[in-house]
Amino acid sequence: MAKTIMIVDDSASLRQVVSIALKGAGYEVIEACDGKDALGKLNANSKVHLIISDVNMPNMDGITFVKEAKKMANLKFTPVIMLTTEAQEAKKLEGQAAGAKAWVVKPFQPAQMLAAVAKLVMP
Amino acid sequence: MHTDTDAWQWLSPLISGGAGVAALLGVSGMNGTGVQLAVALAVLSIGCAWGSAFRQRLTLARLAQQSRESAEQEQQAARQAGSVTGLEQVCDKAAPIWVKQIETARSQTEEGITEVAARFAAIVDRLHTSAIASQQVSGSGEASVLAQSEADLVALNRSMDAALHKRDEMVRDVRDLVSYTSELKQMAAEVAEIASQTNLLALNAAIEAARAGEAGRGFAVVADEVRKLSSLSSDTGKKMTEKVNVINSAISSVIGVADKFGAEDTRSVAEADETIRRVLANFASFTKGLSESSEMLRRESEGISAEISDTLVFLQFQDRVSQILAQVRDNLGGLHGHLTRHIAERNRGGTSAIDANAWLNEMELGYTTPEQRRNHRGSAEPAAAEATEITFF
């Protein structure tokens, strides 16, 4: 049974890049264009094995989205990777506080991203 | 600017010096010391006069310079006021246009790159599907299909071969019948011989009956009946011989035909066997080629897929460009808003100064990429890092 990964990013081209890499590695992918859209696509029965989220997005930023998602019982232990152009330590600490497990700075190499995904994805 | 007062300033030391020299010369009566003192006084008074004249020129030049500077400052202030007003107008009109231009460029790039990425994604998907399909075709085991076909065809040929053998056995049985028909022929000849003997016996009996006269009349009738029976037996013997001959010729003809077709059939089966092996060998070499080319196609499509995935990685630039342009757009828009408020405030007679440093600090807070911060600080662009920066918490 393929594992499901959610990718949240306002850049459609970036979602495609991540999506192709993940599908190529055998994952199923759910795409969302911002935090609000992502929360709309998740519910109490969602089985998501990992979330990859951008930080700077319109409507709802990534940090707020992760905090909200972590409030749902079924997503409480779902690992989160922040994928962003931000490389500032202060931002990283915000992400860590929100419950993220990794911080990946764009641009990324798909192989390295997949290695991080494989390391963190829920069994 | 030369007035009498100005002239007096450098003439007075000269006049007072000259008077001093004359007095000294008069008092001393032209002796050595008096002359020396008079010369010294004359030099001193000339020096004082020159110094006064020099100071006066300096003062005049300074005044002229100050007056020129103040005139230039007035002109510059007037020019600046004019140019600031012009600049304000340009910014007021142009800033919204710049905002739109930047947004157009940003959104067009985003749409274009998104479309390109989507097409690439579709190509990768299709390549993946075709690779799976070709793998299924080549992986479904053309070797096993070939082996199965060979087994089926060989079995078919074997059953044909078995049928041939059965027919051969039947022909052998028919051939055996010939020996029985010769016996039958012999038996028919024997029947004819018995008939002939019986006929001779009947003839003797008839003679003996005639010789006996009246007493042998009854016996003559029996002898005649026996002669008739012998005649019938002779006919039956002949008919039997004829029928046996017909049967013999029929059997010979069947055996002849069977022999002829038997040889042909044996050759056909042998040829079929050879044909089956040849066709299967051809098929095997064809499927091997097909399998190899399908494997090559699969490898190629995987390679192309990987190339496209790598290409897609470079499209990530759009995300960064979009963020940078969006920040410039928002900042320009903000500047325009600020300018509009500033002009309105000034028109009401108030003053509202723009705090450039506060503005720049706020601008820096809006940055999301390291290159924006580097550009802001004017530091050198470092080489792009090859490895992805990943931090695990």
Coordinates of C-alpha atoms in Angstrom, one line a residue:
Chain A
M1 CA 0.0 0.0 0.0
A2 CA 1.5 3.2 -1.1
K3 CA 2.1 5.9 1.5
T4 CA 0.5 9.3 1.1
I5 CA 2.4 12.6 1.3
M6 CA 0.8 16.0 1.2
I7 CA 2.7 18.9 -0.5
V8 CA 1.6 22.4 0.3
D9 CA 3.2 25.2 -1.8
D10 CA 1.8 28.3 -3.6
S11 CA 4.1 27.7 -6.5
A12 CA 2.5 25.2 -8.9
S13 CA 5.8 24.5 -10.7
L14 CA 7.4 23.6 -7.4
R15 CA 4.5 21.4 -6.4
Q16 CA 5.0 19.6 -9.8
V17 CA 8.7 19.1 -9.1
V18 CA 8.1 17.6 -5.7
S19 CA 5.1 15.6 -6.9
I20 CA 7.1 14.0 -9.7
A21 CA 10.0 13.1 -7.4
L22 CA 7.6 11.6 -4.8
K23 CA 5.4 9.7 -7.4
G24 CA 8.6 8.4 -9.0
A25 CA 9.6 6.9 -5.6
G26 CA 6.2 5.2 -5.3
Y27 CA 4.3 7.7 -3.0
E28 CA 0.8 8.9 -3.5
V29 CA 0.6 12.7 -3.4
I30 CA -2.0 15.2 -2.3
E31 CA -1.4 18.8 -3.5
A32 CA -2.5 22.0 -1.8
C33 CA -1.7 25.6 -2.8
D34 CA -1.7 27.2 0.7
G35 CA -2.3 26.4 4.4
K36 CA -6.0 27.1 4.1
D37 CA -6.4 24.9 1.0
A38 CA -4.4 22.1 2.8
L39 CA -6.6 22.2 6.0
G40 CA -9.7 22.1 3.7
K41 CA -8.3 18.9 2.1
L42 CA -7.6 17.2 5.5
N43 CA -10.1 15.8 7.9
A44 CA -10.3 13.5 11.0
N45 CA -10.0 10.4 8.7
S46 CA -7.1 11.6 6.6
K47 CA -4.3 9.1 6.4
V48 CA -1.3 11.2 5.6
H49 CA 2.1 9.7 6.3
L50 CA 4.1 12.9 5.9
I51 CA 3.5 16.6 5.1
I52 CA 5.9 18.8 3.1
S53 CA 5.0 22.5 3.5
D54 CA 6.3 25.9 2.2
V55 CA 6.6 28.7 4.8
N56 CA 5.7 31.9 2.9
M57 CA 2.2 31.4 1.3
P58 CA -0.8 33.6 0.8
N59 CA -4.1 33.0 2.9
M60 CA -2.3 30.9 5.5
D61 CA 1.4 30.6 6.0
G62 CA 3.2 27.2 6.6
I63 CA 4.0 27.7 10.2
T64 CA 0.3 28.5 11.1
F65 CA -0.9 25.5 8.9
V66 CA 1.5 23.1 10.7
K67 CA 0.3 24.3 14.1
E68 CA -3.4 23.9 13.0
A69 CA -2.7 20.4 11.5
K70 CA -1.0 19.2 14.7
K71 CA -4.2 19.9 16.6
M72 CA -5.9 17.1 14.7
A73 CA -5.6 13.8 16.5
N74 CA -4.8 11.8 13.4
L75 CA -2.1 14.2 12.3
K76 CA -0.5 14.8 15.7
F77 CA 2.4 12.5 15.0
T78 CA 2.5 13.0 11.2
P79 CA 6.1 14.2 10.4
V80 CA 6.4 17.6 8.7
I81 CA 9.2 18.9 6.5
M82 CA 9.3 22.6 5.8
L83 CA 10.5 23.3 2.3
T84 CA 11.3 27.0 1.8
T85 CA 13.6 29.7 0.5
E86 CA 14.0 30.9 4.1
A87 CA 17.4 30.0 5.6
Q88 CA 17.2 32.2 8.7
E89 CA 17.8 30.6 12.0
A90 CA 14.9 32.5 13.6
K91 CA 12.5 31.1 11.0
K92 CA 13.9 27.6 11.5
L93 CA 13.3 27.8 15.2
E94 CA 9.7 28.9 14.6
G95 CA 9.3 25.8 12.4
Q96 CA 10.8 23.6 15.0
A97 CA 8.5 25.1 17.7
A98 CA 5.5 24.4 15.4
G99 CA 6.4 20.7 15.3
A100 CA 8.4 20.4 12.0
K101 CA 10.9 17.6 11.9
A102 CA 13.2 19.0 9.1
W103 CA 13.9 22.2 7.3
V104 CA 14.9 22.0 3.7
V105 CA 16.1 25.1 1.9
K106 CA 15.1 25.6 -1.8
P107 CA 16.3 25.0 -4.3
F108 CA 16.5 21.3 -3.4
Q109 CA 17.9 18.2 -5.1
P110 CA 15.1 15.6 -5.4
A111 CA 17.4 12.7 -4.4
Q112 CA 18.3 14.5 -1.1
M113 CA 14.7 15.5 -0.5
L114 CA 13.6 11.8 -1.0
A115 CA 16.3 10.7 1.4
A116 CA 14.8 13.1 4.0
V117 CA 11.3 11.8 3.2
A118 CA 12.4 8.2 3.5
K119 CA 14.0 8.9 6.9
L120 CA 11.0 10.6 8.4
V121 CA 7.9 9.0 6.7
M122 CA 5.6 7.2 9.1
P123 CA 5.8 3.4 9.0
Chain B
M1 CA 34.1 98.0 -4.1
H2 CA 37.1 100.2 -3.7
T3 CA 36.1 103.1 -1.4
D4 CA 38.1 105.9 0.2
T5 CA 38.0 104.0 3.5
D6 CA 39.5 100.9 1.8
A7 CA 42.2 103.0 0.2
W8 CA 43.0 104.7 3.5
Q9 CA 43.5 101.3 5.1
W10 CA 46.6 100.6 3.1
L11 CA 47.7 104.3 2.5
S12 CA 47.7 105.2 6.3
P13 CA 50.6 102.9 7.3
L14 CA 52.6 104.2 4.3
I15 CA 51.9 107.9 5.2
S16 CA 52.6 107.4 8.9
G17 CA 55.8 105.4 8.0
G18 CA 57.0 108.1 5.5
A19 CA 56.4 110.8 8.2
G20 CA 58.4 108.7 10.8
V21 CA 61.3 108.3 8.3
A22 CA 61.5 112.0 7.6
A23 CA 61.4 112.8 11.3
L24 CA 64.1 110.3 12.1
L25 CA 66.4 111.6 9.4
G26 CA 65.8 115.2 10.6
V27 CA 66.5 114.4 14.2
S28 CA 69.6 112.2 13.6
G29 CA 71.1 114.6 11.1
M30 CA 71.8 111.8 8.5
N31 CA 74.2 109.8 10.7
G32 CA 74.6 106.1 10.3
T33 CA 72.2 104.9 13.1
G34 CA 69.5 107.4 12.0
V35 CA 69.7 106.2 8.4
Q36 CA 69.5 102.6 9.5
L37 CA 66.4 103.2 11.7
A38 CA 64.8 105.3 8.9
V39 CA 65.3 102.4 6.4
A40 CA 63.9 99.9 8.9
L41 CA 60.8 102.1 9.5
A42 CA 60.3 102.6 5.8
V43 CA 60.4 98.7 5.1
L44 CA 58.1 98.2 8.1
S45 CA 55.6 100.8 6.8
I46 CA 55.6 99.3 3.3
G47 CA 55.1 95.8 4.7
C48 CA 52.2 97.0 6.8
A49 CA 50.6 98.7 3.8
W50 CA 51.0 95.5 1.7
G51 CA 49.5 93.4 4.5
S52 CA 46.6 95.7 4.8
A53 CA 46.0 95.6 1.1
F54 CA 46.3 91.8 1.1
R55 CA 43.8 91.4 3.9
Q56 CA 41.4 93.8 2.2
R57 CA 41.6 91.7 -1.0
L58 CA 40.9 88.5 0.9
T59 CA 37.9 90.0 2.6
L60 CA 36.6 91.2 -0.7
A61 CA 37.1 87.8 -2.4
R62 CA 35.4 86.1 0.5
L63 CA 32.4 88.4 0.4
A64 CA 32.1 87.9 -3.4
Q65 CA 32.4 84.1 -2.9
Q66 CA 29.7 84.2 -0.2
S67 CA 27.4 86.2 -2.4
R68 CA 28.0 83.8 -5.4
E69 CA 27.4 80.7 -3.2
S70 CA 24.2 82.1 -1.7
A71 CA 22.9 82.9 -5.2
E72 CA 23.8 79.3 -6.3
Q73 CA 22.1 77.8 -3.3
E74 CA 19.0 79.8 -4.0
Q75 CA 19.1 78.6 -7.6
Q76 CA 19.8 75.0 -6.6
A77 CA 17.0 75.1 -4.0
A78 CA 14.7 76.4 -6.7
R79 CA 15.9 73.7 -9.1
Q80 CA 15.6 71.0 -6.3
A81 CA 12.1 72.1 -5.5
G82 CA 11.2 71.9 -9.1
S83 CA 12.9 68.5 -9.6
V84 CA 11.4 67.1 -6.4
T85 CA 7.9 68.1 -7.5
G86 CA 8.7 66.5 -10.9
L87 CA 10.0 63.4 -9.3
E88 CA 7.0 63.1 -7.1
Q89 CA 4.7 63.4 -10.1
V90 CA 6.8 60.8 -12.0
C91 CA 6.6 58.4 -9.0
D92 CA 2.9 59.1 -8.5
K93 CA 2.1 58.2 -12.1
A94 CA 4.8 55.7 -12.8
A95 CA 4.8 53.6 -9.6
P96 CA 1.4 52.0 -10.2
I97 CA 2.5 51.3 -13.8
W98 CA 5.7 49.7 -12.5
V99 CA 3.7 47.7 -10.1
K100 CA 1.5 46.4 -12.9
Q101 CA 4.5 45.7 -15.2
I102 CA 6.3 43.7 -12.5
E103 CA 3.1 41.8 -11.7
T104 CA 2.5 41.1 -15.4
A105 CA 6.1 39.8 -15.7
R106 CA 5.8 37.7 -12.5
S107 CA 2.4 36.2 -13.4
Q108 CA 3.4 35.5 -17.0
T109 CA 6.6 33.7 -15.8
E110 CA 4.6 31.8 -13.2
E111 CA 1.9 30.7 -15.7
G112 CA 4.5 29.8 -18.3
I113 CA 6.7 27.8 -16.0
T114 CA 3.7 26.1 -14.4
E115 CA 2.5 25.1 -17.8
V116 CA 6.0 23.8 -18.8
A117 CA 6.2 21.9 -15.5
A118 CA 2.8 20.4 -16.0
R119 CA 3.7 19.3 -19.5
F120 CA 7.0 17.8 -18.3
A121 CA 5.0 16.0 -15.5
A122 CA 2.7 14.6 -18.2
I123 CA 5.6 13.4 -20.3
V124 CA 7.2 11.8 -17.2
D125 CA 3.9 10.0 -16.4
R126 CA 3.5 8.7 -20.0
L127 CA 7.1 7.5 -20.1
H128 CA 6.5 5.7 -16.8
T129 CA 3.4 4.1 -18.1
S130 CA 5.0 3.0 -21.4
A131 CA 8.0 1.7 -19.5
I132 CA 5.8 -0.4 -17.3
A133 CA 3.8 -1.6 -20.4
S134 CA 7.0 -2.6 -22.2
Q135 CA 8.3 -4.3 -19.1
Q136 CA 5.1 -6.3 -18.8
V137 CA 5.3 -7.4 -22.4
S138 CA 9.0 -8.4 -22.2
G139 CA 8.6 -9.7 -18.7
S140 CA 5.5 -11.8 -19.5
G141 CA 8.1 -14.4 -20.5
E142 CA 8.2 -14.8 -24.2
A143 CA 10.5 -17.7 -23.4
S144 CA 7.6 -19.5 -21.6
V145 CA 5.2 -18.7 -24.5
L146 CA 7.8 -20.1 -26.9
A147 CA 8.3 -23.3 -24.9
Q148 CA 4.5 -23.8 -24.6
S149 CA 4.0 -23.2 -28.4
E150 CA 6.8 -25.7 -29.1
A151 CA 5.3 -28.3 -26.8
D152 CA 1.8 -27.9 -28.4
L153 CA 3.1 -28.0 -32.0
V154 CA 5.4 -31.0 -31.3
A155 CA 2.5 -32.8 -29.6
L156 CA 0.3 -32.2 -32.6
N157 CA 2.9 -33.6 -34.9
R158 CA 3.3 -36.6 -32.5
S159 CA -0.4 -37.3 -32.8
M160 CA -0.2 -37.1 -36.6
D161 CA 2.7 -39.5 -36.4
A162 CA 0.7 -41.9 -34.2
A163 CA -2.2 -41.8 -36.7
L164 CA 0.3 -42.8 -39.4
H165 CA 1.5 -45.7 -37.4
K166 CA -2.0 -46.9 -36.8
R167 CA -2.8 -46.7 -40.5
D168 CA 0.4 -48.7 -41.2
E169 CA -0.9 -51.4 -38.8
M170 CA -4.2 -51.5 -40.6
V171 CA -2.5 -51.8 -44.0
R172 CA -0.5 -54.7 -42.6
D173 CA -3.7 -56.4 -41.5
V174 CA -5.2 -55.9 -45.0
R175 CA -2.0 -57.3 -46.6
D176 CA -2.4 -60.4 -44.3
L177 CA -5.9 -60.9 -45.9
V178 CA -4.2 -61.7 -49.2
S179 CA -2.8 -65.0 -47.7
Y180 CA -6.4 -65.9 -46.7
T181 CA -7.7 -65.2 -50.2
S182 CA -5.1 -67.5 -51.7
E183 CA -6.4 -70.2 -49.4
L184 CA -9.9 -69.4 -50.5
K185 CA -8.8 -69.6 -54.1
Q186 CA -7.3 -73.1 -53.4
M187 CA -10.4 -74.2 -51.7
A188 CA -12.5 -73.0 -54.7
A189 CA -10.3 -75.0 -57.0
E190 CA -10.8 -78.0 -54.7
V191 CA -14.6 -77.5 -54.9
A192 CA -14.3 -77.5 -58.7
E193 CA -12.2 -80.7 -58.6
I194 CA -14.8 -82.4 -56.3
A195 CA -17.6 -81.3 -58.7
S196 CA -15.7 -82.8 -61.6
Q197 CA -15.1 -86.1 -59.8
T198 CA -18.8 -86.2 -58.7
N199 CA -19.9 -85.6 -62.3
L200 CA -17.7 -88.5 -63.4
L201 CA -19.2 -90.7 -60.7
A202 CA -22.7 -89.7 -61.7
L203 CA -22.0 -90.6 -65.3
N204 CA -20.7 -94.1 -64.2
A205 CA -23.8 -94.6 -62.1
A206 CA -26.0 -93.7 -65.0
I207 CA -24.2 -96.3 -67.2
E208 CA -24.5 -98.9 -64.5
A209 CA -28.2 -98.1 -64.1
A210 CA -28.9 -98.4 -67.8
R211 CA -27.2 -101.8 -67.8
A212 CA -29.4 -103.0 -64.9
G213 CA -32.5 -102.2 -67.1
E214 CA -35.9 -101.8 -65.4
A215 CA -34.3 -102.5 -62.0
G216 CA -31.9 -99.7 -62.3
R217 CA -34.4 -97.0 -63.4
G218 CA -34.8 -95.5 -60.0
F219 CA -31.0 -95.4 -59.5
A220 CA -30.7 -93.6 -62.9
V221 CA -32.9 -90.8 -61.5
V222 CA -30.5 -90.5 -58.4
A223 CA -27.5 -90.5 -60.7
D224 CA -28.9 -87.7 -62.8
E225 CA -29.6 -85.6 -59.6
V226 CA -26.1 -86.2 -58.5
R227 CA -24.8 -85.0 -61.9
K228 CA -26.9 -81.8 -61.6
L229 CA -25.5 -81.2 -58.1
S230 CA -22.0 -81.6 -59.4
S231 CA -22.7 -79.1 -62.1
L232 CA -24.0 -76.6 -59.5
S233 CA -20.9 -77.2 -57.4
S234 CA -18.7 -76.6 -60.3
D235 CA -20.5 -73.2 -61.0
T236 CA -20.1 -72.3 -57.3
G237 CA -16.4 -73.1 -57.4
K238 CA -15.9 -70.9 -60.5
K239 CA -17.9 -68.0 -58.9
M240 CA -15.8 -68.4 -55.7
T241 CA -12.6 -68.1 -57.7
E242 CA -14.0 -65.0 -59.5
K243 CA -15.0 -63.3 -56.2
V244 CA -11.6 -64.1 -54.6
N245 CA -9.9 -62.6 -57.7
V246 CA -12.0 -59.4 -57.2
I247 CA -11.2 -59.3 -53.5
N248 CA -7.5 -59.8 -54.3
S249 CA -7.4 -57.0 -56.8
A250 CA -9.3 -54.6 -54.4
I251 CA -6.9 -55.5 -51.6
S252 CA -3.9 -54.9 -53.9
S253 CA -5.3 -51.5 -55.0
V254 CA -5.9 -50.5 -51.4
I255 CA -2.4 -51.5 -50.4
G256 CA -1.0 -49.7 -53.4
V257 CA -2.8 -46.5 -52.5
A258 CA -2.0 -46.9 -48.8
D259 CA 1.7 -47.4 -49.6
K260 CA 1.8 -44.3 -51.8
F261 CA 0.0 -42.0 -49.2
G262 CA 1.9 -43.6 -46.4
A263 CA 5.2 -42.5 -47.8
E264 CA 3.9 -39.1 -48.5
D265 CA 2.4 -38.8 -45.0
T266 CA 5.6 -39.8 -43.4
R267 CA 7.5 -37.3 -45.5
S268 CA 4.8 -34.6 -44.6
V269 CA 5.1 -35.3 -40.8
A270 CA 8.9 -35.1 -41.1
E271 CA 8.6 -31.8 -43.0
A272 CA 6.0 -30.5 -40.5
D273 CA 8.4 -31.4 -37.7
E274 CA 11.2 -29.5 -39.4
T275 CA 9.0 -26.6 -40.2
I276 CA 7.8 -26.3 -36.6
R277 CA 11.3 -26.2 -35.4
R278 CA 12.4 -23.6 -38.0
V279 CA 9.3 -21.4 -37.2
L280 CA 9.9 -21.7 -33.5
A281 CA 13.6 -20.8 -33.9
N282 CA 12.7 -17.8 -36.1
F283 CA 10.1 -16.8 -33.6
A284 CA 12.6 -17.2 -30.7
S285 CA 15.2 -15.0 -32.4
F286 CA 12.5 -12.4 -33.3
T287 CA 11.1 -12.3 -29.8
K288 CA 14.7 -12.1 -28.4
G289 CA 15.3 -9.1 -30.7
L290 CA 11.9 -7.6 -29.6
S291 CA 12.7 -8.2 -26.0
E292 CA 16.1 -6.6 -26.4
S293 CA 14.6 -3.5 -28.2
S294 CA 11.8 -3.3 -25.7
E295 CA 14.4 -3.4 -22.9
M296 CA 16.4 -0.7 -24.6
L297 CA 13.2 1.4 -25.0
R298 CA 12.5 0.9 -21.3
R299 CA 16.0 2.0 -20.4
E300 CA 15.8 4.9 -22.8
S301 CA 12.4 6.1 -21.4
E302 CA 13.7 5.8 -17.9
G303 CA 16.7 7.9 -18.9
I304 CA 14.6 10.5 -20.6
S305 CA 12.3 10.5 -17.5
A306 CA 15.3 11.1 -15.3
E307 CA 16.6 13.9 -17.6
I308 CA 13.2 15.6 -17.5
S309 CA 13.1 15.3 -13.7
D310 CA 16.5 16.9 -13.5
T311 CA 15.3 19.7 -15.8
L312 CA 12.3 20.3 -13.6
V313 CA 14.6 20.9 -10.7
F314 CA 15.9 24.0 -12.5
L315 CA 12.4 25.3 -12.8
Q316 CA 12.5 25.9 -9.1
F317 CA 14.0 29.3 -10.1
Q318 CA 10.5 30.5 -10.9
D319 CA 9.4 30.2 -7.2
R320 CA 12.3 32.4 -6.1
V321 CA 11.9 34.9 -9.0
S322 CA 8.3 35.2 -8.2
Q323 CA 8.9 35.8 -4.5
I324 CA 11.5 38.5 -5.3
L325 CA 9.3 40.2 -7.9
A326 CA 6.3 40.1 -5.6
Q327 CA 8.4 41.7 -2.8
V328 CA 9.5 44.5 -5.3
R329 CA 5.9 44.9 -6.5
D330 CA 4.6 45.2 -2.9
N331 CA 7.3 47.6 -1.9
L332 CA 6.8 49.8 -4.9
G333 CA 3.0 49.8 -4.2
G334 CA 3.8 50.7 -0.6
L335 CA 6.1 53.6 -1.7
H336 CA 3.4 54.9 -4.0
G337 CA 0.9 54.9 -1.1
H338 CA 3.3 56.6 1.1
L339 CA 4.0 59.3 -1.5
T340 CA 0.3 59.9 -2.0
R341 CA -0.2 60.4 1.7
H342 CA 2.9 62.6 1.8
I343 CA 1.7 64.9 -1.0
A344 CA -1.8 65.1 0.6
E345 CA -0.2 66.1 3.9
R346 CA 2.0 68.7 2.3
N347 CA -1.0 70.2 0.4
R348 CA -2.8 70.6 3.7
G349 CA 0.2 72.6 4.8
G350 CA 1.7 69.9 7.1
T351 CA 5.0 68.1 6.8
S352 CA 5.5 64.4 6.8
A353 CA 9.1 63.3 6.4
I354 CA 9.9 59.8 5.1
D355 CA 12.2 57.9 7.5
A356 CA 14.4 56.3 4.9
N357 CA 16.1 54.0 7.4
A358 CA 12.8 52.8 8.9
W359 CA 11.6 52.2 5.3
L360 CA 14.7 50.1 4.4
N361 CA 14.5 48.1 7.6
E362 CA 10.8 47.3 6.9
M363 CA 11.8 46.4 3.4
E364 CA 14.4 43.9 4.7
L365 CA 11.8 42.3 7.0
G366 CA 9.8 41.3 3.9
Y367 CA 12.6 39.3 2.3
T368 CA 12.2 35.5 2.0
T369 CA 15.4 34.6 0.1
P370 CA 19.0 34.9 1.1
E371 CA 19.8 36.6 -2.2
Q372 CA 17.4 39.4 -1.4
R373 CA 19.2 40.0 1.8
R374 CA 22.6 39.9 0.1
N375 CA 21.4 42.4 -2.6
H376 CA 20.1 44.6 0.1
R377 CA 23.4 44.7 2.0
G378 CA 25.3 44.9 -1.3
S379 CA 27.5 41.9 -0.4
A380 CA 29.0 39.7 -3.1
E381 CA 27.0 36.9 -4.6
P382 CA 28.3 33.6 -3.3
A383 CA 28.5 30.6 -5.6
A384 CA 25.2 28.6 -5.6
A385 CA 25.4 25.6 -3.2
E386 CA 25.2 22.3 -4.9
A387 CA 23.9 20.3 -2.0
T388 CA 20.5 20.8 -0.5
E389 CA 20.6 22.5 2.9
I390 CA 18.6 20.2 5.2
T391 CA 18.3 20.6 8.9
F392 CA 16.8 17.9 11.0
F393 CA 15.2 18.9 14.3

